[in-house]
Amino acid sequence: MTGDRARITRARFLALTSGVALAGLAAACGGPTSTAPMRRTTVPDPTGWIVTRWRRDPFALGSYSHLAAGATPADRETLARPIDDRLFLAGEATSVDFPGTVHGALLSGRRAAAQLRERVERGSVVVVGAGAAGLAAARELSDAGFRVIVVEARDRIGGRVWTSDRLGVPLDLGASWIHGVDGNPLSDLAAEVGAELLPTDYDNAAVRDAAGPTEVDESRLDALTDLAGSLDPTEPLGPAVDRLRGMADPRGRAELDFLIASEIETDLAADIEDLTPLAVEEGRELGGGDATLPGGYAGLLDAAGDDLDIRLGAVARSIGRSDTGVVVEGPTGAVSAEAAVVTLPLGVLAAGSVRFSPGLPPAARAAISRLRMGVLDKVYLRFPEPFWDTEAELIGYVGPPGGAWAAWLNMLPITGEPILAAFNAGSVAARLESRSDRRVVAEAMTALRAMYGGA
C-alpha cells in the first residue's frame, strides 16, 4: 500500500501477539504447495518493468504508518482531534481502526468533515491533498454546501493510490487490495463505478528456495509468538527475533527471515526490529476477504473526485490559521478559507516540509514523532511467457539472509498477462531505492533464477 498495507496474509499476522494458533500457515507458506512442482526451466529476461520508490517520493516520504517503540494507538487518536476549530487532520495515520489502509484514510476524511461541520456552519474550506482522505472530506463537505477547494501537489489525484498502464495493463504502484470487502466503503465505490473485484485466496501459495519447491517450519513463528508475549506491548520485537536467530541453524534462520519478511514486514512496511507487539495487532479487520481491482485502484478515486474543484500542482509550503480562518500558501499562490482539512502523509508531517503557523499543538507534534512512516516498494516484471507456478496466487522465496524478495504476487490471474510483482519492505526497500532500475531488476532476476533454476 503503499498508502495501503499489502496484507499478504494479514489474518495470520494478528496471531503473532494474540496467541491464536497459526492454523493454515503450513498450507499458505510452509506446507505442500497448491500446484504440482514445476520442472527446472530457463528464466527469460523481462521485457519491461516498473520499480517504485515511495521513500523518495517528496509528497509521501514513505508508504504508510506503523507504531514504533513507545507509540500507541492513542497517538493516532491525538492526531484525529480538531485543532483550534479551524484545522482538522486526516489520513491513514489518524485512523485507529484501520491504519495503513485506503478505507482507513477514506473514513478519516469523512470523520474530519464531520468534525468541521460541528464547528463551522457554512462557508469555504481548503482541503490539502487529493488522496483518499482528502477526496472523501471534500466530497462530504461539498455535498453539505461548503465551498471546497482541494490543493494537490502532484499532477494527478490519488496520492498513494496510483495506477500505471506502462506495461500495457493497469498495475497499482501503491495500494493494491481492498481489505475486507464486507462493509467497506471502497466496495460501495467499486459497485457505483462498476469496477470488478477479484478475491484473493491467500492459501493458494507456492514456496521455493534455490533447490525448488520447499516447505517451511511454521513453528518458528510460534516461538516468536511466545517470546513476544513476554515483552512490554510498546517494546520493539528486535530482541526476541535476535534470540530466535541465535538459536537456529542456517536453514532455520533462512526460514525465520522468510516468514518474518513475507508475513510481517511486508504487511507493516517496516523491519521487525522497529515494530512492537502493539504494531502487529493494532486495528480492526473487515470480513468478506480481500480483493484486487483488475481495472486498477485509481478508477475508484477518480470517481470520488468528480465535480470537485481540484487544483493540481499546487504544493503547500505553509498553513497559517487565525481566529477567522486559514491560509494555505505555496509556489502557485495562496488559498484562503474559513477552515482546512489537512491530509498530508505522516512522512511529510514528520519531515516538517510544510510549516504550520502557529505550530501544531505539542501533543500532536509528540504523536508525530513517536509514529513512524514505513516503506513498501514493488517491482513489476513483464515476461514473454510465464515460467512460474501459474496456478498459485502468491509465491514465496526462502533466500539469502534478510528476507529480500521473499514475497511475490502472480499477476497472471489478475491481468491476464505474464507479469510478476515482488514486494520488499523496510531496510531492504530502502537499500533498493538507492539503486538504479536495472540493478534492482537484476537482483530480482537473480532471485527468480534461483527459484526456478534458470541459467
Short mmCIF file of C-alpha atoms in Angstrom, two decimals:
data_model
loop_
_atom_site.label_atom_id
_atom_site.label_comp_id
_atom_site.label_asym_id
_atom_site.label_seq_id
_atom_site.Cartn_x
_atom_site.Cartn_y
_atom_site.Cartn_z
CA MET A 1 0.00 0.00 0.00
CA THR A 2 1.99 1.74 -0.49
CA GLY A 3 -0.52 4.02 1.14
CA ASP A 4 -2.16 0.70 1.94
CA ARG A 5 -0.93 -2.36 3.81
CA ALA A 6 -0.08 -5.20 1.48
CA ARG A 7 -1.52 -7.66 3.99
CA ILE A 8 -0.36 -10.63 2.00
CA THR A 9 -1.52 -12.88 4.85
CA ARG A 10 -2.93 -10.35 7.30
CA ALA A 11 -5.18 -12.77 9.22
CA ARG A 12 -2.11 -14.73 10.27
CA PHE A 13 -0.11 -11.65 11.23
CA LEU A 14 -2.52 -10.98 14.08
CA ALA A 15 -1.68 -14.35 15.60
CA LEU A 16 1.81 -13.11 16.42
CA THR A 17 0.77 -11.42 19.63
CA SER A 18 -2.76 -12.67 20.19
CA GLY A 19 -1.73 -16.22 20.99
CA VAL A 20 -4.06 -17.57 18.30
CA ALA A 21 -2.73 -20.77 16.70
CA LEU A 22 -1.21 -20.19 13.29
CA ALA A 23 -3.60 -22.67 11.70
CA GLY A 24 -3.26 -22.88 7.97
CA LEU A 25 0.20 -21.34 7.81
CA ALA A 26 1.68 -24.59 6.56
CA ALA A 27 -0.74 -24.59 3.65
CA ALA A 28 -0.04 -20.97 2.78
CA CYS A 29 3.65 -20.65 3.50
CA GLY A 30 5.22 -23.87 4.54
CA GLY A 31 3.22 -26.91 3.59
CA PRO A 32 2.58 -28.55 0.25
CA THR A 33 2.15 -26.02 -2.49
CA SER A 34 -1.13 -25.63 -4.30
CA THR A 35 0.42 -26.57 -7.62
CA ALA A 36 2.47 -29.50 -8.83
CA PRO A 37 6.25 -28.94 -8.67
CA MET A 38 7.46 -27.34 -11.86
CA ARG A 39 10.42 -28.63 -13.78
CA ARG A 40 13.58 -26.54 -13.68
CA THR A 41 13.50 -24.17 -16.59
CA THR A 42 15.30 -21.26 -18.13
CA VAL A 43 14.00 -17.95 -16.84
CA PRO A 44 13.82 -15.41 -19.67
CA ASP A 45 14.78 -11.78 -19.36
CA PRO A 46 11.86 -9.43 -18.64
CA THR A 47 10.53 -7.33 -21.49
CA GLY A 48 9.55 -4.46 -19.21
CA TRP A 49 9.47 -3.40 -15.59
CA ILE A 50 8.28 -0.81 -13.08
CA VAL A 51 10.17 -0.06 -9.86
CA THR A 52 8.56 2.04 -7.11
CA ARG A 53 10.43 4.29 -4.68
CA TRP A 54 7.95 5.60 -2.15
CA ARG A 55 10.55 6.66 0.41
CA ARG A 56 12.00 9.06 -2.16
CA ASP A 57 8.64 10.46 -3.19
CA PRO A 58 8.71 14.01 -1.74
CA PHE A 59 4.92 14.10 -1.35
CA ALA A 60 4.77 10.82 0.59
CA LEU A 61 8.22 10.08 2.07
CA GLY A 62 7.11 6.52 2.65
CA SER A 63 4.18 4.18 2.23
CA TYR A 64 2.12 4.14 5.42
CA SER A 65 2.47 4.46 9.16
CA HIS A 66 3.15 1.99 11.96
CA LEU A 67 3.65 2.02 15.72
CA ALA A 68 7.33 2.30 16.62
CA ALA A 69 8.73 1.73 20.11
CA GLY A 70 6.86 3.87 22.61
CA ALA A 71 3.95 4.64 20.27
CA THR A 72 0.39 3.53 20.92
CA PRO A 73 -2.97 3.89 19.15
CA ALA A 74 -3.58 6.88 21.43
CA ASP A 75 -1.12 8.78 19.23
CA ARG A 76 -3.44 8.26 16.28
CA GLU A 77 -6.36 9.48 18.37
CA THR A 78 -4.38 12.61 19.21
CA LEU A 79 -3.81 13.41 15.54
CA ALA A 80 -7.51 12.96 14.84
CA ARG A 81 -8.55 15.72 17.27
CA PRO A 82 -9.60 19.14 15.88
CA ILE A 83 -7.05 21.93 16.20
CA ASP A 84 -8.34 25.40 17.10
CA ASP A 85 -11.69 24.61 15.48
CA ARG A 86 -10.06 25.62 12.19
CA LEU A 87 -7.68 22.81 11.35
CA PHE A 88 -8.52 19.13 11.01
CA LEU A 89 -6.03 16.37 10.25
CA ALA A 90 -6.97 13.25 8.30
CA GLY A 91 -5.22 10.33 6.64
CA GLU A 92 -4.45 6.69 7.41
CA ALA A 93 -2.08 7.70 10.24
CA THR A 94 -5.05 9.21 12.10
CA SER A 95 -7.16 6.05 11.86
CA VAL A 96 -7.27 3.89 14.98
CA ASP A 97 -9.49 1.20 13.49
CA PHE A 98 -7.94 0.85 10.02
CA PRO A 99 -4.43 2.33 9.95
CA GLY A 100 -2.36 1.81 6.84
CA THR A 101 -5.33 1.18 4.57
CA VAL A 102 -7.17 3.11 1.88
CA HIS A 103 -10.51 2.65 3.57
CA GLY A 104 -8.96 3.87 6.82
CA ALA A 105 -7.84 7.01 5.01
CA LEU A 106 -11.23 7.46 3.35
CA LEU A 107 -13.10 7.09 6.64
CA SER A 108 -10.72 9.51 8.33
CA GLY A 109 -11.60 12.11 5.70
CA ARG A 110 -15.28 11.63 6.45
CA ARG A 111 -14.54 11.90 10.18
CA ALA A 112 -12.66 15.17 9.67
CA ALA A 113 -15.50 16.54 7.57
CA ALA A 114 -17.99 15.69 10.32
CA GLN A 115 -15.80 17.39 12.93
CA LEU A 116 -15.56 20.50 10.78
CA ARG A 117 -19.31 20.65 10.25
CA GLU A 118 -19.85 20.58 14.01
CA ARG A 119 -17.73 23.72 14.38
CA VAL A 120 -18.21 25.67 11.15
CA GLU A 121 -21.76 26.18 9.95
CA ARG A 122 -21.05 27.28 6.39
CA GLY A 123 -18.51 28.96 4.15
CA SER A 124 -15.30 27.89 2.47
CA VAL A 125 -12.91 25.03 3.17
CA VAL A 126 -9.50 24.21 1.73
CA VAL A 127 -8.53 20.55 1.64
CA VAL A 128 -4.80 19.82 1.41
CA GLY A 129 -4.22 16.62 -0.54
CA ALA A 130 -6.29 14.75 -3.12
CA GLY A 131 -5.72 11.23 -1.86
CA ALA A 132 -8.45 9.03 -0.41
CA ALA A 133 -8.76 11.10 2.78
CA GLY A 134 -8.81 14.46 1.03
CA LEU A 135 -11.28 13.42 -1.64
CA ALA A 136 -13.60 11.88 0.95
CA ALA A 137 -13.54 15.02 3.09
CA ALA A 138 -14.04 17.27 0.07
CA ARG A 139 -16.98 15.21 -1.17
CA GLU A 140 -18.72 15.24 2.22
CA LEU A 141 -18.24 18.98 2.67
CA SER A 142 -19.21 19.88 -0.89
CA ASP A 143 -22.38 17.83 -0.59
CA ALA A 144 -23.12 19.69 2.67
CA GLY A 145 -22.99 23.03 0.88
CA PHE A 146 -19.46 24.24 1.67
CA ARG A 147 -17.33 25.91 -0.98
CA VAL A 148 -14.43 23.49 -1.23
CA ILE A 149 -11.06 23.90 -2.91
CA VAL A 150 -8.67 20.92 -2.97
CA VAL A 151 -4.97 21.69 -3.41
CA GLU A 152 -2.82 18.78 -4.57
CA ALA A 153 0.95 18.86 -5.01
CA ARG A 154 1.03 16.13 -7.64
CA ASP A 155 -0.11 16.36 -11.23
CA ARG A 156 -2.73 13.69 -10.52
CA ILE A 157 -5.19 12.78 -7.81
CA GLY A 158 -4.96 9.65 -5.69
CA GLY A 159 -1.89 10.24 -3.54
CA ARG A 160 -0.53 6.82 -2.62
CA VAL A 161 -3.17 5.24 -4.84
CA TRP A 162 -1.54 5.22 -8.27
CA THR A 163 -2.38 3.03 -11.25
CA SER A 164 0.01 2.81 -14.20
CA ASP A 165 -0.53 1.19 -17.60
CA ARG A 166 3.13 1.45 -18.60
CA LEU A 167 3.37 -2.34 -19.07
CA GLY A 168 0.19 -2.49 -21.12
CA VAL A 169 -2.30 -3.31 -18.35
CA PRO A 170 -3.41 -1.44 -15.19
CA LEU A 171 -0.92 -2.03 -12.38
CA ASP A 172 -1.25 -0.47 -8.94
CA LEU A 173 2.00 1.07 -7.77
CA GLY A 174 0.63 1.96 -4.36
CA ALA A 175 -2.47 0.40 -2.81
CA SER A 176 -3.39 -2.95 -4.38
CA TRP A 177 -6.11 -4.55 -2.26
CA ILE A 178 -9.48 -3.73 -0.80
CA HIS A 179 -9.02 -5.27 2.64
CA GLY A 180 -12.27 -6.82 3.80
CA VAL A 181 -14.96 -6.29 1.20
CA ASP A 182 -17.88 -6.56 3.63
CA GLY A 183 -18.97 -3.17 4.92
CA ASN A 184 -16.05 -1.47 3.21
CA PRO A 185 -16.83 1.95 1.70
CA LEU A 186 -14.46 1.10 -1.14
CA SER A 187 -16.68 -1.82 -2.07
CA ASP A 188 -19.55 0.66 -2.37
CA LEU A 189 -17.43 2.89 -4.62
CA ALA A 190 -16.49 -0.10 -6.74
CA ALA A 191 -20.15 -1.01 -7.15
CA GLU A 192 -21.03 2.55 -8.11
CA VAL A 193 -18.48 2.65 -10.93
CA GLY A 194 -18.88 -0.98 -11.97
CA ALA A 195 -15.31 -1.93 -11.03
CA GLU A 196 -14.52 -5.64 -10.96
CA LEU A 197 -13.29 -7.09 -7.65
CA LEU A 198 -11.17 -10.25 -7.78
CA PRO A 199 -10.97 -12.15 -4.45
CA THR A 200 -7.52 -13.19 -3.24
CA ASP A 201 -7.04 -16.71 -1.85
CA TYR A 202 -4.04 -16.37 0.45
CA ASP A 203 -3.90 -20.12 0.99
CA ASN A 204 -3.20 -20.63 -2.72
CA ALA A 205 0.55 -20.18 -2.41
CA ALA A 206 3.78 -21.81 -3.54
CA VAL A 207 7.09 -21.58 -1.67
CA ARG A 208 10.51 -22.12 -3.25
CA ASP A 209 14.18 -21.91 -2.43
CA ALA A 210 17.28 -22.42 -4.55
CA ALA A 211 16.52 -26.15 -4.77
CA GLY A 212 12.94 -25.69 -5.98
CA PRO A 213 9.64 -26.27 -4.14
CA THR A 214 10.15 -26.39 -0.38
CA GLU A 215 8.43 -26.47 2.98
CA VAL A 216 8.85 -24.10 5.90
CA ASP A 217 8.52 -24.89 9.60
CA GLU A 218 5.81 -22.54 10.80
CA SER A 219 6.60 -23.31 14.43
CA ARG A 220 9.36 -20.72 14.12
CA LEU A 221 6.66 -18.05 14.28
CA ASP A 222 5.05 -19.90 17.20
CA ALA A 223 8.32 -19.43 19.06
CA LEU A 224 8.32 -15.75 18.18
CA THR A 225 4.77 -15.53 19.49
CA ASP A 226 5.88 -16.94 22.82
CA LEU A 227 8.80 -14.54 23.13
CA ALA A 228 6.73 -11.55 22.03
CA GLY A 229 4.21 -12.35 24.74
CA SER A 230 6.86 -11.68 27.37
CA LEU A 231 7.58 -8.18 26.08
CA ASP A 232 6.01 -4.88 27.03
CA PRO A 233 3.50 -4.10 24.24
CA THR A 234 5.41 -0.95 23.30
CA GLU A 235 8.87 -2.54 23.25
CA PRO A 236 10.48 -3.41 19.90
CA LEU A 237 10.40 -7.03 18.75
CA GLY A 238 14.07 -6.95 17.77
CA PRO A 239 15.50 -8.69 20.89
CA ALA A 240 13.04 -11.57 20.54
CA VAL A 241 13.96 -12.04 16.89
CA ASP A 242 17.69 -11.85 17.64
CA ARG A 243 17.30 -14.56 20.26
CA LEU A 244 15.49 -16.86 17.85
CA ARG A 245 18.04 -16.27 15.11
CA GLY A 246 20.85 -17.08 17.54
CA MET A 247 19.27 -20.42 18.43
CA ALA A 248 18.66 -21.52 14.83
CA ASP A 249 20.91 -23.24 12.32
CA PRO A 250 21.46 -21.59 8.90
CA ARG A 251 18.36 -23.19 7.37
CA GLY A 252 16.31 -22.22 10.39
CA ARG A 253 17.46 -18.62 10.15
CA ALA A 254 16.60 -18.55 6.45
CA GLU A 255 13.10 -19.85 7.18
CA LEU A 256 12.63 -17.37 10.01
CA ASP A 257 13.77 -14.47 7.83
CA PHE A 258 11.37 -15.61 5.10
CA LEU A 259 8.41 -15.87 7.46
CA ILE A 260 9.13 -12.51 9.06
CA ALA A 261 9.61 -10.76 5.72
CA SER A 262 6.59 -12.27 3.98
CA GLU A 263 4.24 -12.45 6.96
CA ILE A 264 5.03 -9.32 8.97
CA GLU A 265 7.37 -6.82 7.35
CA THR A 266 5.54 -6.59 4.02
CA ASP A 267 2.33 -6.02 5.97
CA LEU A 268 3.61 -3.24 8.19
CA ALA A 269 6.19 -1.79 5.77
CA ALA A 270 8.95 -1.92 8.36
CA ASP A 271 11.71 -4.12 9.75
CA ILE A 272 10.52 -6.29 12.58
CA GLU A 273 13.27 -4.79 14.76
CA ASP A 274 11.37 -1.47 14.54
CA LEU A 275 7.96 -2.94 15.31
CA THR A 276 6.24 -3.61 18.63
CA PRO A 277 3.62 -6.18 19.63
CA LEU A 278 1.08 -3.35 19.50
CA ALA A 279 2.10 -2.56 15.93
CA VAL A 280 1.33 -6.09 14.81
CA GLU A 281 -2.05 -6.39 16.47
CA GLU A 282 -3.50 -2.87 16.10
CA GLY A 283 -6.58 -2.09 14.08
CA ARG A 284 -9.72 -3.97 13.12
CA GLU A 285 -10.47 -6.39 10.30
CA LEU A 286 -13.45 -6.27 7.98
CA GLY A 287 -14.97 -9.55 6.79
CA GLY A 288 -15.52 -11.00 3.37
CA GLY A 289 -11.89 -11.45 2.39
CA ASP A 290 -9.61 -9.21 0.35
CA ALA A 291 -9.86 -8.34 -3.32
CA THR A 292 -7.76 -6.72 -6.03
CA LEU A 293 -9.08 -4.49 -8.80
CA PRO A 294 -8.07 -5.79 -12.25
CA GLY A 295 -9.03 -2.43 -13.74
CA GLY A 296 -6.84 -0.56 -11.28
CA TYR A 297 -7.47 1.19 -7.97
CA ALA A 298 -7.30 4.72 -9.34
CA GLY A 299 -10.70 4.47 -11.01
CA LEU A 300 -12.37 4.46 -7.60
CA LEU A 301 -10.76 7.73 -6.56
CA ASP A 302 -11.26 9.28 -10.00
CA ALA A 303 -14.98 8.80 -9.44
CA ALA A 304 -14.72 10.25 -5.92
CA GLY A 305 -13.15 13.41 -7.36
CA ASP A 306 -15.83 14.09 -9.97
CA ASP A 307 -17.07 17.70 -9.99
CA LEU A 308 -14.73 18.84 -7.21
CA ASP A 309 -12.56 21.96 -7.55
CA ILE A 310 -9.14 20.27 -7.51
CA ARG A 311 -6.02 22.32 -8.22
CA LEU A 312 -3.17 20.06 -9.29
CA GLY A 313 0.49 21.05 -9.00
CA ALA A 314 -0.39 23.24 -6.00
CA VAL A 315 2.34 22.45 -3.48
CA ALA A 316 1.57 23.59 0.07
CA ARG A 317 4.54 25.17 1.85
CA SER A 318 2.77 26.78 4.81
CA ILE A 319 -0.58 26.55 6.54
CA GLY A 320 -1.46 29.55 8.66
CA ARG A 321 -4.51 29.92 10.84
CA SER A 322 -6.17 32.62 12.90
CA ASP A 323 -9.46 33.21 14.70
CA THR A 324 -11.10 33.98 11.37
CA GLY A 325 -9.72 31.35 9.02
CA VAL A 326 -6.78 29.60 7.39
CA VAL A 327 -4.38 30.39 4.55
CA VAL A 328 -2.56 27.69 2.59
CA GLU A 329 0.42 29.11 0.69
CA GLY A 330 2.79 27.69 -1.89
CA PRO A 331 4.67 28.48 -5.09
CA THR A 332 1.47 28.71 -7.10
CA GLY A 333 -0.22 31.15 -4.73
CA ALA A 334 -2.39 31.26 -1.63
CA VAL A 335 -5.84 29.87 -0.86
CA SER A 336 -7.84 31.36 2.00
CA ALA A 337 -10.80 29.68 3.66
CA GLU A 338 -12.64 29.51 6.95
CA ALA A 339 -11.21 26.09 7.80
CA ALA A 340 -8.86 23.45 6.42
CA VAL A 341 -8.67 19.67 6.29
CA VAL A 342 -5.03 18.62 6.03
CA THR A 343 -4.34 15.11 4.75
CA LEU A 344 -0.55 15.24 4.46
CA PRO A 345 1.08 11.80 4.90
CA LEU A 346 2.81 11.15 8.20
CA GLY A 347 6.20 11.19 6.45
CA VAL A 348 5.61 14.74 5.24
CA LEU A 349 4.34 15.88 8.63
CA ALA A 350 7.39 14.38 10.33
CA ALA A 351 9.81 15.98 7.86
CA GLY A 352 8.42 19.45 8.55
CA SER A 353 8.40 20.34 4.86
CA VAL A 354 5.06 22.12 5.39
CA ARG A 355 5.21 24.86 8.02
CA PHE A 356 2.26 25.37 10.36
CA SER A 357 1.72 28.85 11.83
CA PRO A 358 1.09 28.75 14.68
CA GLY A 359 2.75 25.36 15.09
CA LEU A 360 0.81 22.19 15.77
CA PRO A 361 -0.03 21.58 19.45
CA PRO A 362 2.70 19.85 21.48
CA ALA A 363 0.60 16.69 21.84
CA ALA A 364 0.22 16.41 18.06
CA ARG A 365 3.93 17.00 17.49
CA ALA A 366 4.78 14.34 20.06
CA ALA A 367 2.43 11.85 18.40
CA ILE A 368 4.01 12.54 15.00
CA SER A 369 7.49 11.97 16.47
CA ARG A 370 6.51 8.62 18.02
CA LEU A 371 4.71 7.20 14.99
CA ARG A 372 6.83 6.08 12.05
CA MET A 373 6.36 6.09 8.30
CA GLY A 374 7.29 2.74 6.77
CA VAL A 375 8.12 1.87 3.19
CA LEU A 376 6.83 -0.94 0.97
CA ASP A 377 8.05 -0.98 -2.61
CA LYS A 378 7.06 -3.07 -5.61
CA VAL A 379 8.85 -4.33 -8.67
CA TYR A 380 6.65 -5.37 -11.59
CA LEU A 381 8.29 -7.60 -14.20
CA ARG A 382 6.69 -8.47 -17.53
CA PHE A 383 7.92 -11.58 -19.37
CA PRO A 384 7.42 -13.06 -22.84
CA GLU A 385 5.59 -16.00 -21.25
CA PRO A 386 5.00 -17.40 -17.77
CA PHE A 387 7.57 -19.80 -16.30
CA TRP A 388 6.38 -19.81 -12.68
CA ASP A 389 3.72 -21.65 -10.64
CA THR A 390 0.91 -20.18 -12.70
CA GLU A 391 -1.94 -21.54 -10.56
CA ALA A 392 -0.53 -20.10 -7.33
CA GLU A 393 -1.69 -16.60 -6.40
CA LEU A 394 1.29 -15.93 -4.13
CA ILE A 395 4.85 -17.19 -4.41
CA GLY A 396 7.38 -17.15 -1.58
CA TYR A 397 11.17 -17.30 -1.77
CA VAL A 398 13.32 -18.67 1.05
CA GLY A 399 16.51 -16.96 0.02
CA PRO A 400 19.65 -15.36 1.49
CA PRO A 401 19.66 -13.77 4.96
CA GLY A 402 17.46 -10.71 5.40
CA GLY A 403 14.35 -11.87 3.59
CA ALA A 404 14.82 -9.88 0.38
CA TRP A 405 12.49 -10.91 -2.47
CA ALA A 406 10.53 -13.16 -0.12
CA ALA A 407 7.04 -12.17 -1.33
CA TRP A 408 5.73 -12.34 -4.91
CA LEU A 409 2.27 -11.87 -6.37
CA ASN A 410 1.28 -13.70 -9.56
CA MET A 411 -0.37 -11.06 -11.72
CA LEU A 412 -1.37 -13.52 -14.45
CA PRO A 413 -4.82 -14.30 -13.00
CA ILE A 414 -5.39 -10.59 -12.26
CA THR A 415 -4.25 -9.06 -15.55
CA GLY A 416 -4.26 -12.00 -17.96
CA GLU A 417 -0.65 -11.11 -18.82
CA PRO A 418 2.69 -12.75 -17.83
CA ILE A 419 3.60 -10.33 -15.05
CA LEU A 420 5.03 -10.91 -11.58
CA ALA A 421 5.10 -8.42 -8.70
CA ALA A 422 7.70 -8.51 -5.92
CA PHE A 423 7.30 -6.79 -2.56
CA ASN A 424 10.14 -5.53 -0.34
CA ALA A 425 9.78 -3.54 2.86
CA GLY A 426 11.73 -1.64 5.47
CA SER A 427 15.52 -1.55 5.18
CA VAL A 428 15.51 -3.89 2.17
CA ALA A 429 13.26 -1.47 0.29
CA ALA A 430 15.36 1.49 1.43
CA ARG A 431 18.54 -0.19 0.15
CA LEU A 432 16.97 -0.92 -3.22
CA GLU A 433 15.71 2.66 -3.57
CA SER A 434 19.31 3.86 -3.79
CA ARG A 435 19.96 1.68 -6.85
CA SER A 436 19.09 2.12 -10.50
CA ASP A 437 16.11 0.32 -12.00
CA ARG A 438 18.46 -2.00 -13.88
CA ARG A 439 20.30 -3.01 -10.73
CA VAL A 440 17.04 -3.62 -8.88
CA VAL A 441 15.69 -5.70 -11.75
CA ALA A 442 18.96 -7.65 -11.94
CA GLU A 443 18.65 -8.51 -8.23
CA ALA A 444 15.04 -9.59 -8.72
CA MET A 445 16.08 -11.80 -11.62
CA THR A 446 18.81 -13.39 -9.51
CA ALA A 447 16.10 -14.41 -7.04
CA LEU A 448 13.79 -15.74 -9.74
CA ARG A 449 16.56 -17.73 -11.40
CA ALA A 450 17.45 -19.25 -8.04
CA MET A 451 13.80 -20.19 -7.52
CA TYR A 452 13.19 -21.60 -10.98
CA GLY A 453 16.58 -22.93 -11.97
CA GLY A 454 17.38 -20.76 -14.94
CA ALA A 455 20.83 -20.13 -16.25
#
